[in-house]
Amino acid sequence: MKNPMEGKKVIFVPDENEKENADGVKGHLQAVGDADHKSGIYELVFKRLIDIIVSLLGLIILSPVFLIIIIAIEIDDPGPVFFAQNRVGRNKRFFKLHKFRSMKMSTPHDVPTHMLENPEQYITKVGRCLRKSSLDELPQIADIFVGNMSIIGPRPALWNQDLLIAERDKYGANDIKPGLTGWAQINGRDELEIPVKASLDGIYAEKLQKSGFMAFLFDCKCFFGTFISVAKSDGVVEGGTGSMEKKE
């Protein structure tokens, strides 16, 4: 499926007559021009080289972990081990993102967890552990290796998260490759409201345009910060998008 908004700058147009999208709002995207992002040498060459090397090593080193998880999923809830979903990549190009399946086979497809009624009922026992530890994201290492994603970048939006896509466009965050983890991921993750999440993704997009060395240092900060966030399970809230603001 080709994204009609690929390579375009967009805005979100509210419309109460339309179906509610994955962000829980009614409306649609409208193109207002062409994207004009120009990638630097770090983004095009060095970052891609790092992605290839690290993802290849990750696939090799973590292969025993992959095998254990695959067996556990099959025992817990027989069915496909991997879950593929349309996501928005660089310049809004659609691609298939892969995860270990953490939800039951009866779960509605292409519906974000936070929009499911009582999402806990759909999560398998193994899936609960995978999601809490973020191990369900491991198959995306292969998505990085083939070039659809990067290690560091904005988390790829669902194809129908129109509000998030439009908010990210304000900061140029849709013009770069999405990542396995990123600045927003270590600063709130599921708890962040969409405008806050988009602005943090924008900070990363801006940092990527700095000198290669400074961009590399910021990537390192995001990378190592992820381990701390995962260890603490920071910002992991089932069905809790925006819960940080709700708690306040």
Coordinates of C-alpha atoms in Angstrom, one line a residue:
M1 CA 0.0 0.0 0.0
K2 CA 1.5 3.3 -1.1
N3 CA 1.0 6.3 1.1
P4 CA -0.6 9.2 -0.9
M5 CA 1.1 11.6 1.5
E6 CA 4.6 10.2 0.9
G7 CA 7.1 13.1 0.3
K8 CA 4.5 15.7 1.3
K9 CA 4.2 18.2 4.1
V10 CA 0.9 17.7 5.9
I11 CA -1.5 19.3 8.4
F12 CA -4.4 17.6 10.3
V13 CA -7.9 18.8 9.4
P14 CA -10.5 17.9 12.0
D15 CA -13.8 16.6 10.6
E16 CA -16.5 15.2 12.9
N17 CA -18.1 13.4 10.0
E18 CA -15.2 11.1 9.6
K19 CA -14.3 7.9 11.3
E20 CA -12.2 8.1 14.4
N21 CA -8.5 7.3 13.6
A22 CA -5.8 5.6 15.7
D23 CA -5.2 8.7 17.7
G24 CA -8.8 8.8 18.9
V25 CA -9.7 11.9 16.8
K26 CA -11.8 12.5 13.7
G27 CA -10.3 14.1 10.7
H28 CA -7.8 13.6 7.9
L29 CA -4.4 14.7 6.6
Q30 CA -4.1 17.3 4.0
A31 CA -1.0 17.9 1.8
V32 CA 0.3 21.5 1.9
G33 CA 3.5 21.2 0.0
D34 CA 6.6 19.0 -0.6
A35 CA 9.0 17.9 2.0
D36 CA 12.4 19.6 1.6
H37 CA 14.6 17.7 4.1
K38 CA 18.3 17.4 3.1
S39 CA 20.2 14.7 4.8
G40 CA 23.8 15.2 6.0
I41 CA 26.7 12.8 5.5
Y42 CA 26.3 11.5 9.1
E43 CA 22.7 10.5 8.5
L44 CA 23.3 9.1 5.0
V45 CA 26.6 7.3 5.5
F46 CA 27.9 6.9 9.0
K47 CA 24.5 6.4 10.8
R48 CA 23.5 3.8 8.2
L49 CA 26.9 2.0 8.5
I50 CA 26.5 1.9 12.3
D51 CA 22.9 0.5 11.8
I52 CA 24.1 -2.3 9.6
I53 CA 27.0 -3.3 11.8
V54 CA 25.1 -3.2 15.1
S55 CA 21.9 -4.8 13.8
L56 CA 23.9 -7.7 12.2
L57 CA 25.8 -8.3 15.5
G58 CA 22.5 -8.1 17.4
L59 CA 20.8 -10.7 15.2
I60 CA 23.8 -13.1 15.7
I61 CA 24.3 -12.5 19.4
L62 CA 20.6 -12.5 20.3
S63 CA 19.6 -15.6 18.1
P64 CA 19.3 -17.8 21.2
V65 CA 17.0 -15.3 22.8
F66 CA 14.9 -15.2 19.6
L67 CA 14.6 -19.0 19.7
I68 CA 13.5 -19.1 23.4
I69 CA 10.9 -16.4 22.8
I70 CA 9.5 -18.1 19.7
I71 CA 9.1 -21.4 21.6
A72 CA 7.4 -19.6 24.6
I73 CA 4.9 -17.7 22.3
E74 CA 4.0 -21.0 20.5
I75 CA 3.4 -22.8 23.8
D76 CA 1.4 -19.9 25.4
D77 CA -0.9 -19.0 22.4
P78 CA -0.3 -21.0 19.2
G79 CA -0.3 -19.0 16.0
P80 CA 2.1 -16.7 14.1
V81 CA 5.1 -15.8 16.2
F82 CA 5.7 -12.5 14.5
F83 CA 3.3 -9.6 14.1
A84 CA 3.6 -7.3 11.1
Q85 CA 2.0 -3.9 10.9
N86 CA 1.9 -1.0 8.5
R87 CA 4.0 1.9 9.8
V88 CA 5.1 5.3 8.6
G89 CA 8.8 5.4 7.6
R90 CA 11.1 8.1 6.3
N91 CA 9.3 10.8 4.2
K92 CA 6.0 9.1 5.2
R93 CA 6.7 6.0 3.1
F94 CA 4.8 2.9 4.4
F95 CA 6.7 -0.1 5.5
K96 CA 6.1 -3.3 7.5
L97 CA 7.2 -3.2 11.1
H98 CA 7.8 -6.5 12.9
K99 CA 7.3 -7.5 16.5
F100 CA 7.1 -10.7 18.5
R101 CA 3.3 -11.3 18.9
S102 CA 2.3 -10.3 22.4
M103 CA -1.4 -10.2 21.9
K104 CA -3.9 -13.0 21.5
M105 CA -5.0 -14.1 18.1
S106 CA -8.4 -12.6 18.7
T107 CA -7.1 -9.1 19.1
P108 CA -8.4 -6.5 16.6
H109 CA -5.7 -5.7 14.0
D110 CA -4.3 -2.2 13.4
V111 CA -5.8 -0.9 16.6
P112 CA -3.3 0.7 19.0
T113 CA -3.3 -0.8 22.5
H114 CA -4.5 2.4 24.1
M115 CA -7.7 2.3 22.0
L116 CA -8.7 -1.2 22.9
E117 CA -11.4 -1.6 25.6
N118 CA -9.6 -3.2 28.6
P119 CA -6.4 -4.0 26.6
E120 CA -5.1 -6.3 29.4
Q121 CA -7.6 -8.9 28.3
Y122 CA -5.8 -9.3 25.0
I123 CA -2.3 -9.6 26.2
T124 CA -0.9 -13.1 26.6
K125 CA 1.1 -14.2 29.6
V126 CA 4.3 -14.3 27.6
G127 CA 3.3 -11.1 25.9
R128 CA 3.0 -9.3 29.2
C129 CA 6.6 -10.1 30.0
L130 CA 7.8 -9.2 26.5
R131 CA 6.1 -5.8 26.6
K132 CA 7.3 -4.9 30.0
S133 CA 10.9 -5.7 29.1
S134 CA 10.5 -4.4 25.5
L135 CA 11.7 -7.7 24.2
D136 CA 8.7 -7.8 21.8
E137 CA 10.5 -5.1 19.8
L138 CA 13.5 -7.3 19.0
P139 CA 12.4 -8.4 15.5
Q140 CA 12.8 -4.7 14.5
I141 CA 16.6 -5.4 14.5
A142 CA 15.9 -7.0 11.1
D143 CA 13.9 -4.0 10.0
I144 CA 17.0 -1.9 10.8
F145 CA 19.3 -4.2 8.9
V146 CA 17.3 -4.0 5.7
G147 CA 17.1 -0.2 6.0
N148 CA 13.5 0.5 6.9
M149 CA 14.4 1.7 10.3
S150 CA 17.4 3.0 12.3
I151 CA 18.6 2.2 15.8
I152 CA 17.8 5.7 17.0
G153 CA 14.9 7.8 15.7
P154 CA 11.2 8.6 16.3
R155 CA 9.2 5.6 17.0
P156 CA 7.3 4.8 13.7
A157 CA 3.7 5.9 13.7
L158 CA 0.8 3.6 12.7
W159 CA -0.4 4.4 9.1
N160 CA -3.6 5.9 10.6
Q161 CA -2.1 8.0 13.4
D162 CA -2.9 11.1 11.5
L163 CA -2.7 13.5 14.4
L164 CA 0.8 12.3 15.5
I165 CA 2.0 12.4 11.9
A166 CA 0.8 16.0 11.5
E167 CA 2.3 17.1 14.8
R168 CA 5.7 15.5 13.8
D169 CA 5.6 17.3 10.5
K170 CA 5.8 20.6 12.4
Y171 CA 9.3 19.6 13.5
G172 CA 10.5 17.7 10.5
A173 CA 10.4 14.4 12.4
N174 CA 8.8 12.5 9.6
D175 CA 11.7 13.3 7.2
I176 CA 14.1 11.0 8.9
K177 CA 14.1 7.2 9.5
P178 CA 12.1 6.0 12.4
G179 CA 14.0 4.2 15.1
L180 CA 13.9 1.3 17.5
T181 CA 14.3 3.8 20.3
G182 CA 14.7 7.6 20.5
W183 CA 14.6 10.8 22.5
A184 CA 10.9 10.6 23.3
Q185 CA 11.2 6.9 24.3
I186 CA 13.6 7.7 27.1
N187 CA 11.6 10.8 28.2
G188 CA 8.2 9.4 28.9
R189 CA 7.3 6.8 26.2
D190 CA 3.6 5.8 26.5
E191 CA 2.9 8.5 29.1
L192 CA 3.5 11.4 26.7
E193 CA 0.7 13.4 25.1
I194 CA 1.0 13.5 21.3
P195 CA 2.2 17.1 21.0
V196 CA 4.9 16.5 23.6
K197 CA 6.0 13.3 22.0
A198 CA 6.2 15.0 18.6
S199 CA 8.2 17.9 20.0
L200 CA 10.7 15.5 21.5
D201 CA 11.0 13.7 18.2
G202 CA 11.6 17.1 16.6
I203 CA 14.5 17.8 19.0
Y204 CA 16.1 14.6 17.8
A205 CA 15.5 15.5 14.1
E206 CA 17.1 18.9 14.8
K207 CA 20.1 17.3 16.6
L208 CA 20.6 15.0 13.6
Q209 CA 21.3 18.1 11.4
K210 CA 24.2 19.2 13.6
S211 CA 27.8 18.2 13.0
G212 CA 28.4 14.5 12.6
F213 CA 30.2 14.2 15.9
M214 CA 27.5 16.0 17.9
A215 CA 24.8 13.9 16.2
F216 CA 26.7 10.7 17.0
L217 CA 27.0 11.8 20.7
F218 CA 23.3 12.4 20.9
D219 CA 22.6 9.0 19.3
C220 CA 24.8 7.5 22.0
K221 CA 22.9 9.3 24.7
C222 CA 19.6 7.9 23.4
F223 CA 21.0 4.4 23.0
F224 CA 22.4 4.1 26.5
G225 CA 19.5 5.9 28.0
T226 CA 17.2 3.3 26.6
F227 CA 18.8 0.6 28.8
I228 CA 18.1 2.6 31.9
S229 CA 14.5 3.2 30.8
V230 CA 13.9 -0.4 30.0
A231 CA 15.4 -1.5 33.3
K232 CA 13.0 0.8 35.2
S233 CA 10.1 0.1 32.8
D234 CA 9.8 3.9 32.5
G235 CA 6.7 5.1 30.7
V236 CA 5.3 1.6 29.9
V237 CA 1.6 2.0 30.5
E238 CA -0.8 -0.5 28.8
G239 CA -3.6 1.6 27.3
G240 CA -1.9 4.7 28.8
T241 CA -1.0 7.1 26.0
G242 CA -0.9 10.6 27.6
S243 CA -1.2 9.2 31.2
M244 CA 1.5 11.5 32.4
E245 CA -0.8 14.5 31.9
K246 CA -3.7 12.6 33.3
K247 CA -1.7 11.9 36.5
E248 CA -0.8 15.6 36.8

